[in-house]
Amino acid sequence: MPRIDFSVQRIARSCIVRYLLMENSTLNNSDNLSKPAKSDARFATPRDLAGSHYDEMIRSKEATMAFLSTPHYATRLAAVMICEQNWNAAREARVLEACRAIAESDADESVRLVSISFLGRALSSTKDPAASAFVARMVLESQNSAEFRASAYWVLREIQYGVADVDFDNFLRGTIDVVKTALKGCPSSFSEKSVRSSLLPKPRFPEKFWESADEIDWDFVHQMSKHEEGSS
């Protein structure tokens, strides 16, 4: 399947999420939605993360690449995002390595979450064995939070199958994971109950389907973790 199809799938998921949230806003005017804290990297822009370095980064690809090794994790993540958005360099080895380094670092968890999510976007449906083994290890490491491990699980599935996954149920569960993240960012702006009802109309989907977005197929994860052994 051409890569453009995965872009369309991602846009479709984004539109679904945006529609659900706008339709179920607890506020009358969507322009007044409360904004997530910029300290949470999941809701920050490259400019937010780069700070005073932003103008320097967007001058050239070489300038951006130079920040991929900075010890400041948020700035490094900004460089990764600008490499993707401005320089079409998401799959370059230095960018992917910077993401892996952030994901397994002691950086703020939101920075690590954005970093590992980037791997899913950059390597969607590639079945990349090294990346799959790395992300599987992130899922298996018990010191990572439940939220991080669940997010990494969906990244692992995206690397293997793309946004659409292997069937509609998994596509929907992955979409629920994205919706839950958005709800956490602006908890006072949306009605979770209404969003859930819109996304999972009865009687087609049982109520427990919402919770199943956090469930991990451990056999699948263990299978993916063995890619590293096979490639060594």
Coordinates of N, CA and C in Angstrom, one line a residue:
M1 N 0.8 -1.2 0.0 CA 0.0 0.0 0.0 C 0.9 1.2 0.0
P2 N 0.6 2.2 -0.9 CA 1.5 3.4 -0.9 C 1.4 4.2 0.4
R3 N 2.5 4.8 0.7 CA 2.6 5.5 2.0 C 1.5 6.6 2.2
I4 N 1.1 7.2 1.1 CA 0.1 8.2 1.2 C -1.2 7.7 1.9
D5 N -1.5 6.4 1.7 CA -2.7 5.8 2.4 C -2.6 5.9 3.9
F6 N -1.4 5.8 4.4 CA -1.2 5.9 5.9 C -1.4 7.3 6.3
S7 N -1.0 8.2 5.5 CA -1.2 9.6 5.8 C -2.7 9.9 5.9
V8 N -3.4 9.4 4.9 CA -4.9 9.6 4.9 C -5.5 9.0 6.1
Q9 N -5.1 7.8 6.5 CA -5.6 7.1 7.6 C -5.4 7.9 8.9
R10 N -4.2 8.5 9.0 CA -3.9 9.3 10.2 C -4.7 10.6 10.2
I11 N -4.9 11.2 9.1 CA -5.8 12.4 9.0 C -7.2 12.0 9.4
A12 N -7.7 10.8 8.9 CA -9.0 10.4 9.2 C -9.2 10.2 10.7
R13 N -8.2 9.6 11.4 CA -8.3 9.4 12.8 C -8.3 10.8 13.5
S14 N -7.4 11.7 13.1 CA -7.4 13.0 13.7 C -8.7 13.7 13.5
C15 N -9.3 13.6 12.4 CA -10.7 14.2 12.2 C -11.7 13.6 13.1
I16 N -11.6 12.3 13.2 CA -12.6 11.6 14.1 C -12.4 12.2 15.6
V17 N -11.2 12.3 16.0 CA -10.9 12.7 17.4 C -11.4 14.2 17.5
R18 N -11.0 15.0 16.6 CA -11.4 16.5 16.7 C -12.9 16.6 16.7
Y19 N -13.6 15.9 15.8 CA -15.1 16.0 15.8 C -15.7 15.5 17.1
L20 N -15.2 14.4 17.6 CA -15.8 13.9 18.9 C -15.6 14.9 20.0
L21 N -14.4 15.6 20.1 CA -14.2 16.5 21.1 C -15.0 17.8 21.0
M22 N -15.1 18.3 19.7 CA -15.8 19.5 19.5 C -17.3 19.3 19.8
E23 N -17.8 18.1 19.4 CA -19.2 17.8 19.5 C -19.6 17.6 21.0
N24 N -18.6 17.3 21.8 CA -18.9 16.9 23.2 C -18.2 17.9 24.2
S25 N -17.9 19.1 23.7 CA -17.3 20.1 24.5 C -18.3 20.5 25.6
T26 N -17.8 20.8 26.8 CA -18.7 21.2 27.9 C -18.9 22.7 27.8
L27 N -18.2 23.4 26.9 CA -18.3 24.8 26.7 C -19.1 25.2 25.5
N28 N -19.7 26.4 25.5 CA -20.5 26.8 24.4 C -19.7 27.2 23.2
N29 N -18.5 27.8 23.4 CA -17.7 28.3 22.4 C -16.4 27.5 22.3
S30 N -16.2 26.8 21.2 CA -15.0 26.0 21.1 C -13.7 26.8 21.1
D31 N -13.8 28.1 20.8 CA -12.6 28.9 20.8 C -12.2 29.2 22.2
N32 N -13.0 28.9 23.2 CA -12.7 29.1 24.6 C -12.2 27.9 25.3
L33 N -11.9 26.8 24.6 CA -11.5 25.6 25.2 C -10.2 25.8 26.0
S34 N -10.2 25.2 27.2 CA -9.0 25.4 28.0 C -7.8 24.8 27.3
K35 N -6.7 25.4 27.4 CA -5.5 24.9 26.7 C -4.6 24.1 27.7
P36 N -4.1 22.9 27.2 CA -3.3 22.1 28.1 C -2.0 22.9 28.5
A37 N -1.4 22.5 29.6 CA -0.2 23.1 30.0 C 0.9 22.8 29.0
K38 N 1.7 23.9 28.6 CA 2.8 23.7 27.7 C 3.9 22.9 28.3
S39 N 3.8 22.7 29.6 CA 4.8 21.8 30.2 C 4.7 20.4 29.9
D40 N 3.5 20.0 29.3 CA 3.2 18.7 28.8 C 3.6 18.6 27.4
A41 N 4.6 17.9 27.0 CA 5.2 18.0 25.7 C 4.2 17.5 24.6
R42 N 3.2 16.6 25.1 CA 2.2 16.1 24.1 C 1.3 17.2 23.5
F43 N 1.3 18.3 24.2 CA 0.4 19.4 23.7 C 1.2 20.7 23.4
A44 N 2.5 20.5 23.3 CA 3.4 21.7 23.0 C 3.8 21.7 21.5
T45 N 4.1 22.9 21.0 CA 4.5 23.0 19.7 C 6.1 23.0 19.7
P46 N 6.7 22.8 18.5 CA 8.1 22.8 18.4 C 8.7 24.2 18.9
R47 N 7.9 25.3 18.7 CA 8.4 26.6 19.2 C 8.4 26.6 20.7
D48 N 7.4 26.0 21.3 CA 7.3 25.9 22.8 C 8.5 25.1 23.4
L49 N 8.8 24.0 22.7 CA 9.9 23.1 23.2 C 11.3 23.7 22.9
A50 N 11.4 24.4 21.8 CA 12.7 24.9 21.4 C 13.1 26.2 22.1
G51 N 12.1 26.9 22.5 CA 12.4 28.2 23.2 C 13.2 29.1 22.4
S52 N 14.2 29.7 22.9 CA 15.1 30.7 22.3 C 15.9 30.1 21.1
H53 N 15.9 28.7 21.0 CA 16.6 28.1 19.9 C 15.8 27.9 18.6
Y54 N 14.5 28.3 18.7 CA 13.6 27.9 17.6 C 14.0 28.6 16.3
D55 N 14.3 29.9 16.3 CA 14.6 30.6 15.1 C 15.9 30.1 14.5
E56 N 16.8 29.7 15.3 CA 18.1 29.1 14.8 C 17.8 27.7 14.1
M57 N 16.9 27.0 14.7 CA 16.6 25.6 14.2 C 16.0 25.7 12.8
I58 N 15.1 26.6 12.6 CA 14.3 26.6 11.3 C 15.1 27.3 10.2
R59 N 16.3 27.8 10.4 CA 17.1 28.4 9.4 C 17.6 27.4 8.4
S60 N 17.9 26.2 8.9 CA 18.5 25.2 7.9 C 18.3 23.8 8.6
K61 N 18.4 22.8 7.7 CA 18.3 21.4 8.2 C 19.6 21.1 9.1
E62 N 20.7 21.6 8.6 CA 22.0 21.4 9.4 C 21.9 21.9 10.8
A63 N 21.3 23.1 10.9 CA 21.2 23.8 12.2 C 20.3 22.9 13.1
T64 N 19.2 22.4 12.5 CA 18.3 21.6 13.3 C 19.0 20.3 13.8
M65 N 19.7 19.7 12.8 CA 20.4 18.4 13.2 C 21.4 18.6 14.3
A66 N 22.0 19.7 14.4 CA 23.0 20.0 15.4 C 22.4 19.9 16.8
F67 N 21.1 20.1 16.9 CA 20.4 20.1 18.2 C 19.9 18.7 18.6
L68 N 20.1 17.7 17.7 CA 19.7 16.3 18.0 C 20.5 15.7 19.1
S69 N 21.7 16.3 19.5 CA 22.5 15.7 20.5 C 22.6 16.6 21.7
T70 N 21.8 17.7 21.8 CA 21.8 18.5 22.9 C 21.4 17.8 24.2
P71 N 22.0 18.0 25.3 CA 21.6 17.3 26.6 C 20.2 17.7 27.1
H72 N 19.6 18.8 26.6 CA 18.3 19.2 27.0 C 17.3 18.5 26.2
Y73 N 16.5 17.6 26.9 CA 15.7 16.7 26.2 C 14.5 17.4 25.4
A74 N 13.9 18.4 26.0 CA 12.8 19.1 25.3 C 13.3 19.8 24.0
T75 N 14.5 20.4 24.1 CA 15.1 21.0 22.9 C 15.4 19.9 21.8
R76 N 15.9 18.8 22.3 CA 16.2 17.7 21.4 C 14.9 17.2 20.7
L77 N 13.9 17.1 21.4 CA 12.6 16.7 20.9 C 12.1 17.7 19.9
A78 N 12.3 19.0 20.2 CA 11.9 20.1 19.2 C 12.6 19.9 17.9
A79 N 13.9 19.5 18.0 CA 14.7 19.3 16.8 C 14.1 18.1 16.0
V80 N 13.7 17.1 16.7 CA 13.1 15.9 16.0 C 11.9 16.3 15.3
M81 N 11.0 17.1 15.9 CA 9.8 17.5 15.3 C 10.0 18.4 14.1
I82 N 11.0 19.3 14.2 CA 11.3 20.2 13.1 C 11.9 19.5 11.9
C83 N 12.7 18.4 12.2 CA 13.2 17.6 11.2 C 12.1 16.9 10.4
E84 N 11.0 16.6 11.1 CA 9.9 15.9 10.5 C 9.1 17.0 9.7
Q85 N 8.7 18.1 10.4 CA 7.8 19.0 9.8 C 8.4 19.9 8.7
N86 N 9.6 20.3 8.9 CA 10.2 21.3 8.1 C 11.2 20.7 7.0
W87 N 11.8 19.6 7.4 CA 12.9 19.1 6.5 C 12.6 17.7 6.0
N88 N 11.5 17.2 6.2 CA 11.1 15.9 5.7 C 12.2 14.8 6.0
A89 N 12.7 14.8 7.2 CA 13.8 14.0 7.5 C 13.4 13.0 8.6
A90 N 12.2 12.6 8.7 CA 11.7 11.8 9.8 C 12.4 10.4 9.9
R91 N 12.7 9.9 8.7 CA 13.3 8.5 8.7 C 14.8 8.5 8.7
E92 N 15.5 9.7 8.8 CA 16.9 9.7 8.8 C 17.5 9.1 10.1
A93 N 18.6 8.3 9.9 CA 19.1 7.6 11.1 C 19.3 8.4 12.3
R94 N 19.9 9.6 12.1 CA 20.2 10.5 13.3 C 18.9 10.9 14.0
V95 N 17.9 11.1 13.3 CA 16.6 11.5 13.9 C 16.0 10.4 14.7
L96 N 16.0 9.2 14.1 CA 15.4 8.0 14.7 C 16.2 7.6 16.0
E97 N 17.5 7.8 15.9 CA 18.4 7.5 17.0 C 18.1 8.5 18.2
A98 N 17.9 9.7 17.8 CA 17.6 10.7 18.8 C 16.3 10.4 19.5
C99 N 15.3 9.9 18.8 CA 14.0 9.5 19.4 C 14.2 8.4 20.4
R100 N 15.0 7.4 19.9 CA 15.2 6.2 20.8 C 15.9 6.6 22.1
A101 N 16.9 7.5 22.0 CA 17.6 7.9 23.1 C 16.7 8.7 24.1
I102 N 15.8 9.5 23.6 CA 14.9 10.2 24.5 C 13.9 9.3 25.1
A103 N 13.4 8.3 24.4 CA 12.4 7.4 24.8 C 12.9 6.6 26.0
E104 N 14.2 6.2 26.0 CA 14.7 5.4 27.1 C 15.5 6.2 28.1
S105 N 15.3 7.5 28.1 CA 16.1 8.4 29.0 C 15.2 8.6 30.3
D106 N 15.8 9.5 31.1 CA 15.1 9.9 32.4 C 14.4 11.2 32.2
A107 N 14.1 11.6 30.9 CA 13.4 12.8 30.6 C 12.0 12.8 31.2
D108 N 11.3 13.9 31.2 CA 9.9 14.0 31.6 C 9.1 13.0 30.8
E109 N 8.1 12.3 31.4 CA 7.4 11.3 30.7 C 6.7 11.8 29.5
S110 N 6.2 13.0 29.5 CA 5.5 13.5 28.3 C 6.4 13.6 27.1
V111 N 7.7 14.0 27.4 CA 8.7 14.1 26.4 C 9.0 12.7 25.8
R112 N 9.1 11.8 26.7 CA 9.3 10.4 26.2 C 8.2 9.9 25.4
L113 N 6.9 10.2 25.8 CA 5.8 9.7 25.1 C 5.7 10.3 23.7
V114 N 6.0 11.6 23.5 CA 6.0 12.2 22.2 C 7.1 11.5 21.3
S115 N 8.3 11.3 22.0 CA 9.4 10.7 21.2 C 9.1 9.3 20.7
I116 N 8.5 8.5 21.5 CA 8.2 7.1 21.1 C 7.0 7.1 20.1
S117 N 6.1 8.1 20.2 CA 5.0 8.2 19.2 C 5.5 8.6 17.9
F118 N 6.6 9.4 17.9 CA 7.2 9.8 16.6 C 7.7 8.6 15.9
L119 N 8.3 7.6 16.6 CA 8.7 6.4 15.9 C 7.6 5.7 15.2
G120 N 6.4 5.7 15.8 CA 5.3 5.1 15.1 C 4.9 5.8 13.8
R121 N 4.9 7.1 13.9 CA 4.6 7.9 12.6 C 5.6 7.7 11.6
A122 N 6.9 7.8 12.0 CA 8.0 7.7 11.0 C 8.1 6.3 10.3
L123 N 7.8 5.3 11.1 CA 8.0 3.9 10.6 C 6.7 3.2 10.4
S124 N 5.6 3.9 10.2 CA 4.3 3.3 10.1 C 4.3 2.2 9.0
S125 N 3.9 1.0 9.5 CA 3.7 -0.2 8.6 C 5.0 -0.7 7.9
T126 N 6.2 -0.3 8.4 CA 7.4 -0.7 7.9 C 7.9 -2.1 8.4
K127 N 7.3 -2.5 9.5 CA 7.7 -3.7 10.2 C 9.2 -3.7 10.5
D128 N 9.8 -2.5 10.7 CA 11.2 -2.4 11.0 C 11.6 -3.3 12.2
P129 N 12.5 -4.3 12.0 CA 12.7 -5.2 13.1 C 13.4 -4.6 14.3
A130 N 14.4 -3.7 14.1 CA 15.1 -3.1 15.2 C 14.2 -2.1 16.0
A131 N 13.4 -1.3 15.3 CA 12.5 -0.4 16.0 C 11.4 -1.2 16.7
S132 N 11.0 -2.3 16.1 CA 9.9 -3.1 16.8 C 10.5 -3.7 18.1
A133 N 11.7 -4.2 18.0 CA 12.3 -4.8 19.2 C 12.5 -3.8 20.3
F134 N 12.9 -2.6 19.9 CA 13.2 -1.5 20.8 C 11.9 -1.1 21.5
V135 N 10.8 -0.9 20.7 CA 9.5 -0.4 21.3 C 8.9 -1.5 22.2
A136 N 9.1 -2.8 21.7 CA 8.6 -3.9 22.5 C 9.3 -3.9 23.9
R137 N 10.6 -3.6 23.9 CA 11.3 -3.6 25.2 C 10.7 -2.5 26.1
M138 N 10.4 -1.3 25.5 CA 9.8 -0.2 26.3 C 8.4 -0.7 26.9
V139 N 7.7 -1.5 26.1 CA 6.4 -2.0 26.7 C 6.7 -3.0 27.8
L140 N 7.7 -3.8 27.7 CA 7.9 -4.8 28.7 C 8.6 -4.3 30.0
E141 N 9.3 -3.2 29.9 CA 10.0 -2.7 31.1 C 9.0 -2.2 32.1
S142 N 9.0 -2.9 33.3 CA 8.0 -2.7 34.3 C 8.2 -1.4 35.0
Q143 N 9.4 -0.7 34.9 CA 9.6 0.5 35.6 C 8.9 1.7 34.8
N144 N 8.5 1.4 33.6 CA 7.7 2.4 32.9 C 6.3 2.5 33.4
S145 N 5.7 3.6 33.3 CA 4.3 3.7 33.8 C 3.3 3.0 32.9
A146 N 2.2 2.7 33.5 CA 1.1 1.9 32.7 C 0.8 2.7 31.4
E147 N 0.7 4.1 31.6 CA 0.3 4.9 30.4 C 1.4 4.8 29.4
F148 N 2.6 4.9 29.8 CA 3.7 4.9 28.8 C 3.7 3.5 28.1
R149 N 3.5 2.4 28.8 CA 3.6 1.1 28.2 C 2.4 0.9 27.3
A150 N 1.3 1.4 27.6 CA 0.1 1.3 26.7 C 0.3 2.1 25.4
S151 N 0.9 3.3 25.6 CA 1.1 4.1 24.4 C 2.2 3.5 23.5
A152 N 3.2 2.9 24.1 CA 4.3 2.2 23.3 C 3.7 1.0 22.6
Y153 N 2.7 0.3 23.3 CA 2.1 -0.8 22.6 C 1.4 -0.4 21.3
W154 N 0.7 0.7 21.3 CA 0.0 1.2 20.1 C 1.1 1.6 19.1
V155 N 2.2 2.2 19.5 CA 3.3 2.5 18.6 C 3.8 1.3 17.9
L156 N 4.0 0.2 18.7 CA 4.5 -1.0 18.2 C 3.5 -1.6 17.1
R157 N 2.2 -1.5 17.4 CA 1.3 -2.0 16.4 C 1.3 -1.1 15.1
E158 N 1.5 0.2 15.3 CA 1.5 1.0 14.1 C 2.8 0.7 13.2
I159 N 3.9 0.4 13.9 CA 5.1 0.0 13.1 C 4.8 -1.2 12.3
Q160 N 4.1 -2.1 12.9 CA 3.8 -3.4 12.2 C 2.7 -3.3 11.2
Y161 N 1.6 -2.6 11.5 CA 0.4 -2.6 10.7 C -0.1 -1.3 10.1
G162 N 0.5 -0.2 10.5 CA 0.0 1.1 10.1 C -1.2 1.5 11.0
V163 N -1.7 2.7 10.7 CA -2.8 3.3 11.6 C -4.0 2.4 11.5
A164 N -4.3 1.9 10.4 CA -5.6 1.1 10.2 C -5.5 -0.2 11.0
D165 N -4.4 -0.7 11.4 CA -4.1 -1.9 12.1 C -4.7 -3.1 11.3
V166 N -4.9 -4.3 11.9 CA -5.3 -5.5 11.2 C -6.8 -5.6 11.0
D167 N -7.5 -4.8 11.8 CA -9.0 -4.9 11.7 C -9.6 -3.6 12.3
F168 N -10.9 -3.4 12.2 CA -11.5 -2.2 12.7 C -11.5 -2.1 14.2
D169 N -11.6 -3.3 14.9 CA -11.6 -3.2 16.3 C -10.3 -2.6 16.9
N170 N -9.2 -3.0 16.3 CA -7.9 -2.5 16.8 C -7.7 -1.0 16.3
F171 N -8.2 -0.7 15.1 CA -8.2 0.7 14.7 C -9.0 1.6 15.7
L172 N -10.1 1.1 16.1 CA -11.0 1.8 17.1 C -10.3 1.9 18.4
R173 N -9.7 0.8 18.9 CA -9.1 0.9 20.2 C -7.9 1.8 20.2
G174 N -7.1 1.9 19.1 CA -6.1 2.8 18.9 C -6.6 4.2 18.9
T175 N -7.7 4.5 18.3 CA -8.3 5.8 18.3 C -8.8 6.2 19.7
I176 N -9.3 5.3 20.4 CA -9.7 5.5 21.8 C -8.5 6.0 22.6
D177 N -7.4 5.3 22.4 CA -6.1 5.7 23.1 C -5.8 7.2 22.8
V178 N -5.9 7.6 21.6 CA -5.6 9.0 21.2 C -6.6 9.9 21.9
V179 N -7.9 9.5 21.9 CA -9.0 10.3 22.5 C -8.7 10.5 24.0
K180 N -8.3 9.4 24.7 CA -8.0 9.5 26.1 C -6.9 10.5 26.4
T181 N -5.9 10.5 25.6 CA -4.8 11.4 25.7 C -5.3 12.9 25.7
A182 N -6.2 13.1 24.7 CA -6.7 14.5 24.5 C -7.6 14.9 25.7
L183 N -8.3 13.9 26.2 CA -9.2 14.2 27.4 C -8.3 14.5 28.6
K184 N -7.2 13.9 28.7 CA -6.3 14.2 29.9 C -5.7 15.6 29.8
G185 N -5.5 16.0 28.5 CA -4.9 17.3 28.4 C -5.9 18.5 28.8
C186 N -7.2 18.3 28.5 CA -8.2 19.3 28.8 C -9.4 18.7 29.6
P187 N -9.2 18.2 30.7 CA -10.2 17.4 31.4 C -11.5 18.2 31.7
S188 N -11.3 19.5 31.9 CA -12.5 20.3 32.2 C -13.3 20.8 31.0
S189 N -12.7 20.6 29.8 CA -13.3 21.1 28.6 C -14.3 20.1 27.9
F190 N -14.2 18.8 28.2 CA -14.9 17.8 27.5 C -15.6 16.9 28.5
S191 N -16.7 16.3 28.0 CA -17.4 15.3 28.8 C -17.0 14.0 28.3
E192 N -16.3 13.3 29.2 CA -15.8 11.9 28.8 C -17.0 11.0 28.5
K193 N -18.0 11.1 29.3 CA -19.2 10.2 29.1 C -19.8 10.5 27.7
S194 N -19.9 11.7 27.3 CA -20.5 12.0 26.0 C -19.6 11.6 24.9
V195 N -18.3 11.8 25.0 CA -17.3 11.3 24.0 C -17.4 9.8 23.9
R196 N -17.4 9.1 25.0 CA -17.5 7.7 24.9 C -18.8 7.2 24.2
S197 N -19.9 7.8 24.5 CA -21.2 7.4 23.9 C -21.2 7.7 22.4
S198 N -20.5 8.8 22.0 CA -20.5 9.1 20.6 C -19.6 8.1 19.8
L199 N -18.5 7.8 20.4 CA -17.6 6.9 19.8 C -18.0 5.4 19.8
L200 N -18.7 5.0 20.9 CA -19.1 3.7 21.1 C -20.6 3.6 21.2
P201 N -21.4 3.8 20.2 CA -22.9 3.8 20.4 C -23.4 2.4 20.7
K202 N -24.3 2.3 21.6 CA -24.9 1.0 22.0 C -26.0 0.7 20.9
P203 N -26.3 -0.6 20.7 CA -25.7 -1.7 21.3 C -24.5 -2.4 20.6
R204 N -24.0 -1.7 19.6 CA -23.0 -2.3 18.7 C -21.7 -2.5 19.5
F205 N -21.3 -1.6 20.4 CA -20.1 -1.8 21.2 C -20.4 -1.8 22.6
P206 N -19.9 -2.8 23.3 CA -20.0 -2.9 24.8 C -19.3 -1.8 25.5
E207 N -19.7 -1.4 26.7 CA -19.1 -0.4 27.5 C -17.6 -0.7 27.7
K208 N -17.3 -2.0 27.9 CA -15.9 -2.3 28.3 C -14.9 -2.1 27.2
F209 N -15.4 -1.8 25.9 CA -14.6 -1.6 24.8 C -13.7 -0.4 25.1
W210 N -14.2 0.6 25.8 CA -13.4 1.8 26.2 C -12.2 1.4 27.0
E211 N -12.4 0.6 28.0 CA -11.3 0.2 28.9 C -10.3 -0.7 28.1
S212 N -10.7 -1.4 27.1 CA -9.9 -2.4 26.4 C -8.8 -1.7 25.6
A213 N -8.9 -0.3 25.4 CA -7.8 0.4 24.7 C -6.5 0.3 25.5
D214 N -6.6 0.1 26.8 CA -5.4 0.0 27.6 C -4.8 -1.4 27.8
E215 N -5.5 -2.4 27.2 CA -5.1 -3.7 27.3 C -4.0 -4.1 26.3
I216 N -3.0 -4.8 26.7 CA -1.9 -5.1 25.9 C -1.9 -6.6 25.5
D217 N -1.6 -6.9 24.3 CA -1.5 -8.3 23.8 C 0.0 -8.7 24.1
W218 N 0.2 -9.3 25.2 CA 1.6 -9.6 25.6 C 2.2 -10.6 24.8
D219 N 1.5 -11.6 24.2 CA 2.1 -12.5 23.3 C 2.7 -11.8 22.1
F220 N 1.9 -10.9 21.6 CA 2.4 -10.1 20.4 C 3.6 -9.3 20.8
V221 N 3.6 -8.7 22.0 CA 4.8 -7.9 22.4 C 6.0 -8.8 22.5
H222 N 5.9 -9.9 23.1 CA 7.0 -10.8 23.3 C 7.5 -11.3 22.0
Q223 N 6.6 -11.5 21.0 CA 7.0 -12.0 19.7 C 7.9 -10.9 19.0
M224 N 7.4 -9.6 19.2 CA 8.1 -8.5 18.5 C 9.5 -8.3 19.2
S225 N 9.6 -8.5 20.5 CA 10.8 -8.3 21.2 C 11.9 -9.3 20.7
K226 N 11.5 -10.4 20.1 CA 12.5 -11.4 19.7 C 13.2 -11.0 18.4
H227 N 12.6 -9.9 17.7 CA 13.3 -9.5 16.5 C 14.7 -9.1 16.7
E228 N 15.0 -8.5 17.9 CA 16.3 -8.1 18.2 C 17.3 -9.3 18.3
E229 N 16.8 -10.3 18.9 CA 17.6 -11.5 19.0 C 17.9 -12.1 17.6
G230 N 16.8 -12.1 16.8 CA 17.0 -12.7 15.5 C 17.9 -11.9 14.6
S231 N 18.1 -10.6 14.9 CA 18.9 -9.7 14.0 C 20.3 -9.6 14.5
S232 N 20.6 -10.2 15.7 CA 21.9 -10.1 16.2 C 22.8 -11.1 15.7

